[in-house]
PDB file of C-alpha atoms in Angstrom:
ATOM      1  CA  GLN S   1     -83.798 -48.393  26.236  1.00  0.00           C
ATOM      2  CA  LYS S   2     -80.804 -46.804  28.720  1.00  0.00           C
ATOM      3  CA  GLU S   3     -78.922 -49.964  30.034  1.00  0.00           C
ATOM      4  CA  VAL S   4     -79.353 -47.611  33.408  1.00  0.00           C
ATOM      5  CA  GLU S   5     -81.249 -45.494  33.832  1.00  0.00           C
ATOM      6  CA  GLN S   6     -81.849 -43.063  36.818  1.00  0.00           C
ATOM      7  CA  ASN S   7     -84.584 -39.618  37.329  1.00  0.00           C
ATOM      8  CA  SER S   8     -82.202 -37.102  36.462  1.00  0.00           C
ATOM      9  CA  GLY S   9     -83.999 -35.271  39.647  1.00  0.00           C
ATOM     10  CA  PRO S  10     -83.606 -32.604  41.225  1.00  0.00           C
ATOM     11  CA  LEU S  11     -84.704 -34.874  43.985  1.00  0.00           C
ATOM     12  CA  SER S  12     -85.528 -31.637  46.988  1.00  0.00           C
ATOM     13  CA  VAL S  13     -85.826 -32.890  50.276  1.00  0.00           C
ATOM     14  CA  PRO S  14     -86.016 -31.108  53.490  1.00  0.00           C
ATOM     15  CA  GLU S  15     -83.509 -31.505  56.309  1.00  0.00           C
ATOM     16  CA  GLY S  16     -83.225 -34.453  58.669  1.00  0.00           C
ATOM     17  CA  ALA S  17     -85.813 -35.785  55.875  1.00  0.00           C
ATOM     18  CA  ILE S  18     -85.118 -39.259  54.204  1.00  0.00           C
ATOM     19  CA  ALA S  19     -83.797 -39.417  50.373  1.00  0.00           C
ATOM     20  CA  SER S  20     -84.417 -41.879  48.463  1.00  0.00           C
ATOM     21  CA  LEU S  21     -83.002 -42.117  44.647  1.00  0.00           C
ATOM     22  CA  ASN S  22     -84.314 -44.935  42.578  1.00  0.00           C
ATOM     23  CA  CYS S  23     -82.343 -47.001  40.073  1.00  0.00           C
ATOM     24  CA  THR S  24     -83.373 -49.611  36.913  1.00  0.00           C
ATOM     25  CA  TYR S  25     -81.288 -51.520  35.008  1.00  0.00           C
ATOM     26  CA  SER S  26     -82.148 -53.602  31.625  1.00  0.00           C
ATOM     27  CA  ASP S  27     -79.619 -56.674  31.376  1.00  0.00           C
ATOM     28  CA  ARG S  28     -80.663 -59.284  34.062  1.00  0.00           C
ATOM     29  CA  GLY S  29     -77.478 -60.605  34.101  1.00  0.00           C
ATOM     30  CA  SER S  30     -75.511 -58.146  36.123  1.00  0.00           C
ATOM     31  CA  GLN S  31     -73.575 -58.921  39.149  1.00  0.00           C
ATOM     32  CA  SER S  32     -72.845 -55.876  41.015  1.00  0.00           C
ATOM     33  CA  PHE S  33     -74.175 -52.837  41.590  1.00  0.00           C
ATOM     34  CA  PHE S  34     -73.191 -49.621  42.986  1.00  0.00           C
ATOM     35  CA  TRP S  35     -74.241 -46.055  44.335  1.00  0.00           C
ATOM     36  CA  TYR S  36     -71.558 -42.835  43.464  1.00  0.00           C
ATOM     37  CA  ARG S  37     -72.014 -39.386  45.113  1.00  0.00           C
ATOM     38  CA  GLN S  38     -69.350 -36.676  42.609  1.00  0.00           C
ATOM     39  CA  TYR S  39     -69.978 -33.313  43.704  1.00  0.00           C
ATOM     40  CA  SER S  40     -69.585 -30.221  41.611  1.00  0.00           C
ATOM     41  CA  GLY S  41     -66.325 -30.322  39.083  1.00  0.00           C
ATOM     42  CA  LYS S  42     -64.956 -33.326  40.787  1.00  0.00           C
ATOM     43  CA  SER S  43     -64.740 -37.240  40.758  1.00  0.00           C
ATOM     44  CA  PRO S  44     -66.922 -39.464  42.264  1.00  0.00           C
ATOM     45  CA  GLU S  45     -66.858 -41.410  45.089  1.00  0.00           C
ATOM     46  CA  LEU S  46     -68.184 -44.597  46.642  1.00  0.00           C
ATOM     47  CA  ILE S  47     -71.203 -44.785  48.748  1.00  0.00           C
ATOM     48  CA  MET S  48     -71.985 -48.848  48.695  1.00  0.00           C
ATOM     49  CA  PHE S  49     -72.065 -51.907  46.538  1.00  0.00           C
ATOM     50  CA  ILE S  50     -74.232 -54.663  47.171  1.00  0.00           C
ATOM     51  CA  TYR S  51     -74.206 -58.056  45.298  1.00  0.00           C
ATOM     52  CA  SER S  52     -77.701 -59.227  46.625  1.00  0.00           C
ATOM     53  CA  ASN S  53     -80.999 -59.400  47.143  1.00  0.00           C
ATOM     54  CA  GLY S  54     -82.106 -57.526  50.227  1.00  0.00           C
ATOM     55  CA  ASP S  55     -80.894 -54.143  52.231  1.00  0.00           C
ATOM     56  CA  LYS S  56     -77.478 -53.751  52.854  1.00  0.00           C
ATOM     57  CA  GLU S  57     -77.211 -50.449  55.908  1.00  0.00           C
ATOM     58  CA  ASP S  58     -74.206 -48.191  56.563  1.00  0.00           C
ATOM     59  CA  GLY S  59     -74.843 -45.428  58.853  1.00  0.00           C
ATOM     60  CA  ARG S  60     -76.823 -43.089  57.444  1.00  0.00           C
ATOM     61  CA  PHE S  61     -77.022 -44.769  53.638  1.00  0.00           C
ATOM     62  CA  THR S  62     -79.269 -48.092  52.573  1.00  0.00           C
ATOM     63  CA  ALA S  63     -78.734 -49.521  49.547  1.00  0.00           C
ATOM     64  CA  GLN S  64     -81.705 -52.155  48.219  1.00  0.00           C
ATOM     65  CA  LEU S  65     -81.524 -54.611  45.409  1.00  0.00           C
ATOM     66  CA  ASN S  66     -83.878 -56.446  43.810  1.00  0.00           C
ATOM     67  CA  LYS S  67     -82.731 -58.374  40.702  1.00  0.00           C
ATOM     68  CA  ALA S  68     -86.088 -59.306  40.282  1.00  0.00           C
ATOM     69  CA  SER S  69     -87.627 -56.251  39.204  1.00  0.00           C
ATOM     70  CA  GLN S  70     -84.095 -55.310  37.936  1.00  0.00           C
ATOM     71  CA  TYR S  71     -83.690 -52.357  40.906  1.00  0.00           C
ATOM     72  CA  VAL S  72     -81.325 -51.361  42.959  1.00  0.00           C
ATOM     73  CA  SER S  73     -82.005 -48.045  45.866  1.00  0.00           C
ATOM     74  CA  LEU S  74     -79.959 -45.872  47.417  1.00  0.00           C
ATOM     75  CA  LEU S  75     -81.821 -44.437  50.897  1.00  0.00           C
ATOM     76  CA  ILE S  76     -80.762 -41.528  52.339  1.00  0.00           C
ATOM     77  CA  ARG S  77     -81.856 -41.016  56.563  1.00  0.00           C
ATOM     78  CA  ASP S  78     -81.304 -37.107  58.103  1.00  0.00           C
ATOM     79  CA  SER S  79     -80.117 -36.332  55.199  1.00  0.00           C
ATOM     80  CA  GLN S  80     -78.429 -33.037  55.655  1.00  0.00           C
ATOM     81  CA  PRO S  81     -77.164 -30.194  52.874  1.00  0.00           C
ATOM     82  CA  SER S  82     -73.122 -31.681  53.315  1.00  0.00           C
ATOM     83  CA  ASP S  83     -75.509 -34.836  51.503  1.00  0.00           C
ATOM     84  CA  SER S  84     -76.368 -32.940  48.132  1.00  0.00           C
ATOM     85  CA  ALA S  85     -74.624 -33.783  44.753  1.00  0.00           C
ATOM     86  CA  THR S  86     -75.000 -35.859  42.332  1.00  0.00           C
ATOM     87  CA  TYR S  87     -75.628 -39.795  42.723  1.00  0.00           C
ATOM     88  CA  LEU S  88     -74.842 -42.860  40.140  1.00  0.00           C
ATOM     89  CA  CYS S  89     -76.303 -45.921  40.023  1.00  0.00           C
ATOM     90  CA  ALA S  90     -73.331 -48.154  38.617  1.00  0.00           C
ATOM     91  CA  VAL S  91     -73.640 -51.636  37.591  1.00  0.00           C
ATOM     92  CA  ASN S  92     -70.592 -54.232  36.768  1.00  0.00           C
ATOM     93  CA  GLY S  93     -71.024 -57.354  35.474  1.00  0.00           C
ATOM     94  CA  ALA S  94     -73.542 -57.804  33.040  1.00  0.00           C
ATOM     95  CA  SER S  95     -74.411 -60.461  30.063  1.00  0.00           C
ATOM     96  CA  GLY S  96     -70.255 -61.984  31.754  1.00  0.00           C
ATOM     97  CA  THR S  97     -68.752 -58.248  30.719  1.00  0.00           C
ATOM     98  CA  TYR S  98     -66.302 -56.578  32.952  1.00  0.00           C
ATOM     99  CA  LYS S  99     -67.323 -53.370  31.964  1.00  0.00           C
ATOM    100  CA  TYR S 100     -69.194 -50.650  34.941  1.00  0.00           C
ATOM    101  CA  ILE S 101     -72.295 -48.679  33.139  1.00  0.00           C
ATOM    102  CA  PHE S 102     -73.338 -45.908  34.621  1.00  0.00           C
ATOM    103  CA  GLY S 103     -76.426 -44.032  34.738  1.00  0.00           C
ATOM    104  CA  THR S 104     -77.073 -40.483  34.389  1.00  0.00           C
ATOM    105  CA  GLY S 105     -76.694 -39.493  37.988  1.00  0.00           C
ATOM    106  CA  THR S 106     -79.822 -37.639  40.135  1.00  0.00           C
ATOM    107  CA  ARG S 107     -79.219 -34.807  41.103  1.00  0.00           C
ATOM    108  CA  LEU S 108     -80.043 -34.644  45.013  1.00  0.00           C
ATOM    109  CA  LYS S 109     -81.034 -30.976  46.853  1.00  0.00           C
ATOM    110  CA  VAL S 110     -80.993 -31.268  51.082  1.00  0.00           C
ATOM    111  CA  LEU S 111     -82.866 -27.957  51.723  1.00  0.00           C
ATOM    112  CA  ALA S 112     -81.592 -26.049  55.480  1.00  0.00           C
TER     113      ALA S 112
ATOM    114  CA  GLY D   1     -58.933 -46.527  50.753  1.00  0.00           C
ATOM    115  CA  ALA D   2     -56.807 -46.666  47.387  1.00  0.00           C
ATOM    116  CA  VAL D   3     -55.737 -43.676  46.215  1.00  0.00           C
ATOM    117  CA  VAL D   4     -55.368 -43.123  41.982  1.00  0.00           C
ATOM    118  CA  SER D   5     -53.924 -39.817  41.211  1.00  0.00           C
ATOM    119  CA  GLN D   6     -55.105 -38.464  37.656  1.00  0.00           C
ATOM    120  CA  HIS D   7     -52.287 -35.514  36.800  1.00  0.00           C
ATOM    121  CA  PRO D   8     -52.701 -32.383  35.228  1.00  0.00           C
ATOM    122  CA  SER D   9     -55.806 -31.298  37.188  1.00  0.00           C
ATOM    123  CA  TRP D  10     -56.835 -28.777  34.406  1.00  0.00           C
ATOM    124  CA  VAL D  11     -54.778 -28.231  31.134  1.00  0.00           C
ATOM    125  CA  ILE D  12     -56.132 -25.643  28.431  1.00  0.00           C
ATOM    126  CA  CYS D  13     -54.127 -26.057  25.021  1.00  0.00           C
ATOM    127  CA  LYS D  14     -54.304 -24.920  21.470  1.00  0.00           C
ATOM    128  CA  SER D  15     -56.396 -26.551  18.675  1.00  0.00           C
ATOM    129  CA  GLY D  16     -54.218 -28.889  16.942  1.00  0.00           C
ATOM    130  CA  THR D  17     -51.848 -29.749  20.182  1.00  0.00           C
ATOM    131  CA  SER D  18     -51.692 -33.430  21.965  1.00  0.00           C
ATOM    132  CA  VAL D  19     -52.261 -33.458  25.188  1.00  0.00           C
ATOM    133  CA  LYS D  20     -50.770 -36.723  27.596  1.00  0.00           C
ATOM    134  CA  ILE D  21     -53.136 -37.184  30.482  1.00  0.00           C
ATOM    135  CA  GLU D  22     -51.798 -39.292  33.614  1.00  0.00           C
ATOM    136  CA  CYS D  23     -53.589 -41.644  35.866  1.00  0.00           C
ATOM    137  CA  ARG D  24     -51.438 -43.346  38.811  1.00  0.00           C
ATOM    138  CA  SER D  25     -52.631 -45.602  41.472  1.00  0.00           C
ATOM    139  CA  LEU D  26     -50.588 -44.570  44.558  1.00  0.00           C
ATOM    140  CA  ASP D  27     -50.820 -47.253  46.935  1.00  0.00           C
ATOM    141  CA  PHE D  28     -52.075 -50.670  45.136  1.00  0.00           C
ATOM    142  CA  GLN D  29     -52.004 -52.261  41.269  1.00  0.00           C
ATOM    143  CA  ALA D  30     -54.154 -52.044  38.669  1.00  0.00           C
ATOM    144  CA  THR D  31     -54.520 -54.781  36.397  1.00  0.00           C
ATOM    145  CA  THR D  32     -57.191 -52.872  34.678  1.00  0.00           C
ATOM    146  CA  MET D  33     -57.850 -48.996  34.072  1.00  0.00           C
ATOM    147  CA  PHE D  34     -60.830 -46.808  32.655  1.00  0.00           C
ATOM    148  CA  TRP D  35     -61.085 -43.879  30.826  1.00  0.00           C
ATOM    149  CA  TYR D  36     -63.856 -42.023  30.957  1.00  0.00           C
ATOM    150  CA  ARG D  37     -65.183 -38.157  29.597  1.00  0.00           C
ATOM    151  CA  GLN D  38     -68.363 -36.249  30.935  1.00  0.00           C
ATOM    152  CA  PHE D  39     -69.707 -33.537  29.520  1.00  0.00           C
ATOM    153  CA  PRO D  40     -71.470 -30.935  32.236  1.00  0.00           C
ATOM    154  CA  LYS D  41     -74.315 -32.513  33.820  1.00  0.00           C
ATOM    155  CA  GLN D  42     -74.291 -35.315  32.267  1.00  0.00           C
ATOM    156  CA  SER D  43     -72.935 -39.831  33.460  1.00  0.00           C
ATOM    157  CA  LEU D  44     -69.605 -40.605  32.523  1.00  0.00           C
ATOM    158  CA  MET D  45     -69.001 -42.250  28.821  1.00  0.00           C
ATOM    159  CA  LEU D  46     -66.951 -45.202  28.951  1.00  0.00           C
ATOM    160  CA  MET D  47     -64.557 -44.315  26.661  1.00  0.00           C
ATOM    161  CA  ALA D  48     -62.018 -47.402  26.935  1.00  0.00           C
ATOM    162  CA  THR D  49     -60.359 -50.202  29.025  1.00  0.00           C
ATOM    163  CA  SER D  50     -57.009 -50.316  29.505  1.00  0.00           C
ATOM    164  CA  ASN D  51     -55.420 -53.470  30.003  1.00  0.00           C
ATOM    165  CA  GLU D  52     -51.455 -53.384  31.410  1.00  0.00           C
ATOM    166  CA  GLY D  53     -49.032 -54.809  28.998  1.00  0.00           C
ATOM    167  CA  SER D  54     -51.953 -54.823  26.553  1.00  0.00           C
ATOM    168  CA  LYS D  55     -54.271 -52.852  23.667  1.00  0.00           C
ATOM    169  CA  ALA D  56     -56.874 -50.841  24.835  1.00  0.00           C
ATOM    170  CA  THR D  57     -60.411 -51.530  24.515  1.00  0.00           C
ATOM    171  CA  TYR D  58     -62.010 -48.935  22.693  1.00  0.00           C
ATOM    172  CA  GLU D  59     -66.141 -48.307  23.267  1.00  0.00           C
ATOM    173  CA  GLN D  60     -67.621 -47.931  19.747  1.00  0.00           C
ATOM    174  CA  GLY D  61     -67.364 -44.098  18.715  1.00  0.00           C
ATOM    175  CA  VAL D  62     -63.928 -44.062  20.558  1.00  0.00           C
ATOM    176  CA  GLU D  63     -61.238 -43.264  17.707  1.00  0.00           C
ATOM    177  CA  LYS D  64     -58.313 -45.218  18.923  1.00  0.00           C
ATOM    178  CA  ASP D  65     -56.234 -42.797  16.635  1.00  0.00           C
ATOM    179  CA  LYS D  66     -57.425 -40.370  18.389  1.00  0.00           C
ATOM    180  CA  PHE D  67     -57.322 -41.441  21.926  1.00  0.00           C
ATOM    181  CA  LEU D  68     -54.214 -43.014  22.770  1.00  0.00           C
ATOM    182  CA  ILE D  69     -54.280 -44.922  25.564  1.00  0.00           C
ATOM    183  CA  ASN D  70     -50.680 -46.329  27.184  1.00  0.00           C
ATOM    184  CA  HIS D  71     -50.877 -49.002  30.367  1.00  0.00           C
ATOM    185  CA  ALA D  72     -47.508 -49.425  30.638  1.00  0.00           C
ATOM    186  CA  SER D  73     -47.280 -50.541  33.845  1.00  0.00           C
ATOM    187  CA  LEU D  74     -49.505 -51.865  37.124  1.00  0.00           C
ATOM    188  CA  THR D  75     -49.339 -48.469  38.176  1.00  0.00           C
ATOM    189  CA  LEU D  76     -49.441 -45.668  35.410  1.00  0.00           C
ATOM    190  CA  SER D  77     -52.121 -45.624  32.323  1.00  0.00           C
ATOM    191  CA  THR D  78     -51.776 -42.593  30.357  1.00  0.00           C
ATOM    192  CA  LEU D  79     -54.896 -41.210  27.810  1.00  0.00           C
ATOM    193  CA  THR D  80     -53.289 -38.592  25.110  1.00  0.00           C
ATOM    194  CA  VAL D  81     -55.925 -36.762  23.417  1.00  0.00           C
ATOM    195  CA  THR D  82     -53.499 -36.253  20.470  1.00  0.00           C
ATOM    196  CA  SER D  83     -54.630 -33.418  17.565  1.00  0.00           C
ATOM    197  CA  ALA D  84     -57.087 -31.338  20.474  1.00  0.00           C
ATOM    198  CA  HIS D  85     -60.052 -29.667  18.478  1.00  0.00           C
ATOM    199  CA  PRO D  86     -62.438 -27.756  20.983  1.00  0.00           C
ATOM    200  CA  GLU D  87     -64.981 -30.759  20.649  1.00  0.00           C
ATOM    201  CA  ASP D  88     -62.337 -32.420  22.967  1.00  0.00           C
ATOM    202  CA  SER D  89     -63.291 -30.253  25.749  1.00  0.00           C
ATOM    203  CA  SER D  90     -63.852 -31.932  28.145  1.00  0.00           C
ATOM    204  CA  PHE D  91     -63.297 -33.651  32.650  1.00  0.00           C
ATOM    205  CA  TYR D  92     -61.554 -36.557  31.476  1.00  0.00           C
ATOM    206  CA  ILE D  93     -61.991 -39.056  34.741  1.00  0.00           C
ATOM    207  CA  CYS D  94     -59.699 -42.264  35.385  1.00  0.00           C
ATOM    208  CA  SER D  95     -60.129 -44.746  37.762  1.00  0.00           C
ATOM    209  CA  ALA D  96     -58.750 -48.282  38.800  1.00  0.00           C
ATOM    210  CA  GLU D  97     -59.985 -51.861  40.366  1.00  0.00           C
ATOM    211  CA  ARG D  98     -57.517 -52.634  42.211  1.00  0.00           C
ATOM    212  CA  GLY D  99     -56.152 -55.984  41.585  1.00  0.00           C
ATOM    213  CA  GLY D 100     -57.053 -59.431  43.565  1.00  0.00           C
ATOM    214  CA  ALA D 101     -59.849 -57.402  45.265  1.00  0.00           C
ATOM    215  CA  ASN D 102     -62.099 -58.742  43.388  1.00  0.00           C
ATOM    216  CA  THR D 103     -65.263 -55.723  45.549  1.00  0.00           C
ATOM    217  CA  GLY D 104     -65.883 -54.441  41.883  1.00  0.00           C
ATOM    218  CA  GLU D 105     -65.160 -51.257  43.526  1.00  0.00           C
ATOM    219  CA  LEU D 106     -63.887 -48.912  41.293  1.00  0.00           C
ATOM    220  CA  PHE D 107     -61.606 -45.940  42.783  1.00  0.00           C
ATOM    221  CA  PHE D 108     -61.278 -42.828  40.800  1.00  0.00           C
ATOM    222  CA  GLY D 109     -58.878 -40.494  40.376  1.00  0.00           C
ATOM    223  CA  GLU D 110     -59.866 -36.264  40.465  1.00  0.00           C
ATOM    224  CA  GLY D 111     -60.659 -36.390  37.095  1.00  0.00           C
ATOM    225  CA  SER D 112     -58.811 -33.942  34.548  1.00  0.00           C
ATOM    226  CA  ARG D 113     -60.198 -30.717  32.382  1.00  0.00           C
ATOM    227  CA  LEU D 114     -59.002 -30.470  29.484  1.00  0.00           C
ATOM    228  CA  THR D 115     -60.524 -26.724  27.498  1.00  0.00           C
ATOM    229  CA  VAL D 116     -59.191 -26.236  24.232  1.00  0.00           C
ATOM    230  CA  LEU D 117     -59.110 -22.979  23.093  1.00  0.00           C
TER     231      LEU D 117
END
């Protein structure tokens, strides 16, 4: 089982819709969770991080964490074509280690 | 936000030569830097963790003699790909965590695309 799993996609949504990106992780000891956006040929850039169970909102983005289910998600409201990118889920602090584990990423396509 | 600069952004070299990639934190001190490689349409694969003033910690399967890492100061880590071969062609990305910030946020360099002929 992969440590951090994401559906590779592509996930296609129409402009203005809500895009829902999901991520599961295997280590219950994981401490912090990050969503990065990566455009083709570019480095990842941080969208959001979340440490506690529940929702965290920042503009059009909402991160949701459920540690019991070992599940973290990212919702993008009012999706724009410029949101089209690969979204990487990253998990840190698993089992006392200070190591970031990245998922394979979900490719999002927002259709104009 | 914090800035991490990586150089060169792309490099083409002949098989058998060595290539050095620099990663600099421009406006903060980075006690820990990470080196990743990324193949097309795949995720970031952690190669090693670079700690200022000590030896790097390599991930399983990464040859430490081939990928030399030096973190000589709080703002600079270098990755040297020695005796490069075509299979080493990849996108290499460094990242740094701001010392003392304790947020866990990684700041990424722009990446270096290596092509070995």
